[in-house]
CSV table of C-alpha atoms in Angstrom, one decimal:
chain,number,residue,atom,x,y,z
A,1,MET,CA,-0.1,0.1,0.0
A,2,LYS,CA,1.4,3.3,-1.2
A,3,LEU,CA,1.1,6.3,1.5
A,4,PRO,CA,-0.7,9.5,0.1
A,5,ARG,CA,1.9,11.7,-1.1
A,6,ARG,CA,1.8,14.7,1.8
A,7,LEU,CA,1.5,11.6,4.6
A,8,ARG,CA,4.7,10.0,2.8
A,9,GLY,CA,6.4,13.5,2.9
A,10,VAL,CA,6.1,14.1,6.5
A,11,ALA,CA,7.1,10.3,7.2
A,12,TYR,CA,10.2,10.9,5.3
A,13,GLN,CA,11.0,14.1,6.9
A,14,THR,CA,10.5,12.6,10.3
A,15,PHE,CA,12.6,9.7,9.5
A,16,TYR,CA,15.3,11.8,8.2
A,17,ARG,CA,15.4,13.9,11.2
A,18,LEU,CA,16.1,11.1,13.6
A,19,PRO,CA,19.8,10.3,14.4
A,20,HIS,CA,21.6,8.1,12.0
A,21,PRO,CA,21.9,5.3,14.3
A,22,VAL,CA,18.3,5.1,15.3
A,23,ARG,CA,17.4,5.3,11.6
A,24,ARG,CA,20.0,2.4,10.8
A,25,ARG,CA,18.5,0.4,13.8
A,26,LEU,CA,14.7,1.0,12.2
A,27,VAL,CA,15.7,-0.1,8.9
A,28,ARG,CA,17.3,-3.2,10.1
A,29,LEU,CA,14.1,-4.0,12.4
A,30,ILE,CA,12.1,-4.1,9.0
A,31,VAL,CA,15.4,-5.7,6.8
A,32,PRO,CA,17.3,-7.5,9.1
A,33,LYS,CA,20.0,-8.6,6.9
A,34,TYR,CA,23.0,-7.2,5.1
A,35,LEU,CA,21.4,-3.9,3.4
A,36,VAL,CA,21.9,-3.7,-0.3
A,37,GLY,CA,21.6,-0.5,-2.2
A,38,ALA,CA,21.7,0.7,-5.9
A,39,VAL,CA,23.3,4.0,-6.6
A,40,THR,CA,23.3,5.9,-10.1
A,41,ILE,CA,26.1,8.3,-11.1
A,42,VAL,CA,24.0,10.4,-13.7
A,43,ARG,CA,26.2,12.9,-15.6
A,44,ASP,CA,25.0,15.7,-18.0
A,45,SER,CA,26.2,14.1,-21.7
A,46,GLU,CA,25.9,17.6,-23.1
A,47,ALA,CA,28.4,19.1,-20.5
A,48,ALA,CA,32.0,20.0,-21.4
A,49,GLU,CA,34.8,18.7,-18.9
A,50,PRO,CA,34.9,18.3,-16.3
A,51,GLY,CA,31.1,17.8,-16.5
A,52,ARG,CA,28.0,18.0,-14.5
A,53,LEU,CA,26.6,15.8,-12.0
A,54,LEU,CA,22.8,15.1,-11.0
A,55,LEU,CA,22.3,15.6,-7.4
A,56,LEU,CA,19.2,15.3,-5.0
A,57,ARG,CA,18.6,17.3,-1.7
A,58,GLN,CA,16.8,15.1,0.6
A,59,PRO,CA,15.2,15.5,4.1
A,60,PRO,CA,16.4,17.3,6.4
A,61,GLY,CA,17.8,19.1,3.5
A,62,ARG,CA,21.2,20.3,4.5
A,63,ARG,CA,23.3,18.3,2.2
A,64,TRP,CA,23.0,16.8,-1.4
A,65,GLY,CA,23.3,13.0,-2.5
A,66,LEU,CA,23.0,10.8,-5.3
A,67,PRO,CA,19.8,9.0,-6.6
A,68,ALA,CA,19.9,5.7,-4.2
A,69,GLY,CA,17.9,3.1,-2.4
A,70,LEU,CA,17.4,0.0,-1.2
A,71,LEU,CA,16.9,-3.0,-3.4
A,72,LYS,CA,13.7,-5.0,-3.1
A,73,LYS,CA,13.9,-8.7,-2.6
A,74,ALA,CA,15.1,-10.8,-5.7
A,75,GLU,CA,15.4,-7.3,-7.6
A,76,ALA,CA,18.5,-7.1,-10.0
A,77,PRO,CA,20.8,-4.3,-9.0
A,78,ALA,CA,20.5,-2.3,-12.4
A,79,VAL,CA,16.6,-2.8,-12.0
A,80,GLY,CA,17.0,-1.5,-8.5
A,81,ALA,CA,19.0,1.8,-9.7
A,82,ALA,CA,16.8,2.5,-12.6
A,83,ARG,CA,13.8,2.2,-10.3
A,84,GLU,CA,15.2,4.5,-7.7
A,85,LEU,CA,16.6,7.0,-10.2
A,86,ALA,CA,13.0,7.4,-11.6
A,87,GLU,CA,11.4,7.7,-8.2
A,88,GLU,CA,13.8,10.3,-6.8
A,89,SER,CA,14.6,12.4,-9.7
A,90,GLY,CA,12.0,11.6,-12.6
A,91,VAL,CA,14.9,10.5,-14.9
A,92,LEU,CA,13.5,7.4,-16.9
A,93,LEU,CA,16.2,4.9,-18.1
A,94,ASP,CA,16.1,1.3,-19.1
A,95,PRO,CA,18.3,-0.7,-16.8
A,96,ASP,CA,20.1,-1.8,-19.8
A,97,ALA,CA,21.3,1.9,-20.3
A,98,LEU,CA,23.1,1.6,-16.8
A,99,THR,CA,26.9,1.0,-16.8
A,100,PRO,CA,28.0,-0.8,-13.9
A,101,ALA,CA,30.8,1.3,-12.1
A,102,VAL,CA,34.3,-0.4,-11.5
A,103,PRO,CA,34.3,-1.5,-8.6
A,104,ASN,CA,30.8,-2.3,-9.0
A,105,ALA,CA,29.9,-2.7,-5.3
A,106,ILE,CA,31.2,-0.5,-2.4
A,107,ILE,CA,31.3,-2.1,1.2
A,108,HIS,CA,30.5,0.2,3.8
A,109,PRO,CA,31.8,-0.4,7.3
A,110,LYS,CA,28.5,0.4,8.9
A,111,GLY,CA,26.7,-2.6,7.3
A,112,TRP,CA,25.5,-2.1,4.2
A,113,VAL,CA,26.5,-2.7,0.4
A,114,ASP,CA,26.0,-0.3,-2.5
A,115,THR,CA,26.2,-1.2,-6.1
A,116,VAL,CA,27.0,1.5,-8.2
A,117,PHE,CA,26.1,2.6,-11.8
A,118,LEU,CA,26.7,5.2,-14.1
A,119,ALA,CA,24.6,7.0,-16.7
A,120,GLU,CA,24.7,10.1,-19.0
A,121,VAL,CA,21.6,11.8,-20.2
A,122,PRO,CA,21.3,15.1,-21.8
A,123,ALA,CA,20.5,17.7,-19.2
A,124,SER,CA,18.6,20.3,-21.2
A,125,THR,CA,16.1,17.9,-22.6
A,126,THR,CA,15.9,15.3,-19.3
A,127,PRO,CA,12.9,17.0,-17.0
A,128,LEU,CA,13.5,16.5,-13.3
A,129,VAL,CA,10.5,15.7,-11.0
A,130,VAL,CA,10.8,15.2,-7.3
A,131,ASP,CA,8.0,14.4,-5.0
A,132,GLY,CA,8.7,17.3,-2.2
A,133,GLY,CA,8.8,14.1,0.3
A,134,GLU,CA,11.4,11.9,-0.3
A,135,VAL,CA,13.5,14.2,-2.2
A,136,LEU,CA,13.1,18.0,-1.9
A,137,GLU,CA,15.0,19.0,-4.8
A,138,ALA,CA,17.0,17.9,-8.1
A,139,ASP,CA,19.4,19.7,-9.8
A,140,TRP,CA,22.6,19.6,-12.0
A,141,PHE,CA,26.1,20.7,-10.5
A,142,HIS,CA,29.4,21.3,-11.9
A,143,LEU,CA,32.2,18.7,-10.9
A,144,ASP,CA,34.3,21.7,-10.1
A,145,ASP,CA,31.5,23.5,-8.0
A,146,LEU,CA,29.8,21.0,-6.2
A,147,PRO,CA,27.0,21.9,-3.2
A,148,PRO,CA,27.9,20.3,0.5
A,149,LEU,CA,27.7,16.8,0.0
A,150,THR,CA,26.5,14.3,2.4
A,151,PRO,CA,29.5,12.4,3.9
A,152,ASN,CA,28.3,8.8,2.0
A,153,THR,CA,28.0,10.8,-1.1
A,154,ALA,CA,31.7,12.5,-1.0
A,155,LEU,CA,33.1,9.0,0.0
A,156,LEU,CA,31.5,7.3,-2.7
A,157,LEU,CA,32.4,10.0,-5.6
A,158,GLY,CA,36.0,9.8,-4.2
A,159,VAL,CA,36.2,6.3,-4.9
A,160,TYR,CA,35.3,7.1,-8.8
A,161,GLY,CA,37.8,10.0,-8.9
A,162,LEU,CA,35.0,12.6,-8.3
A,163,GLY,CA,34.1,15.4,-5.9
A,164,PRO,CA,36.1,16.6,-2.9
A,165,LEU,CA,37.7,13.4,-1.7
A,166,ALA,CA,38.9,12.4,-5.2
A,167,VAL,CA,42.5,13.4,-4.4
A,168,GLN,CA,42.4,11.8,-1.0
A,169,GLN,CA,40.8,8.4,-2.3
A,170,ALA,CA,43.4,8.1,-4.9
A,171,SER,CA,46.8,8.6,-2.9
């Protein structure tokens, strides 16, 4: 059953205001096994180097992150990544249009695994649609002028040589 948009928005905002350890514990109560997520790094296919990146601002709304979410039971990672990308940003891509990043899986020390995919779309003709609950805002940012990122986003981008931690990750 899907909650009405307004109620879902209030639920997400309440959830994201909880301390991180409490949020993680709540998720583990619902999904008791190792959590597996799917993340998509979406670049603007029209932008000159260094390029532009699609980022989302989610509740509580202080920092920006990548389109991502947990995989459903028995869901293929590329399918989950495409689903989350569409749900969170309105960008519709076939799972076959996603390229597995190298490395494709990032294991986080706090108990989850992210499968990571790459995609490129033309920003000028790709509408961004957010629900105002789970995602407050979606926008394109130049790689050399990124907004404040969530810590996990900064770390993940750094693995792929992008963002403020790219140099630190490479060394």
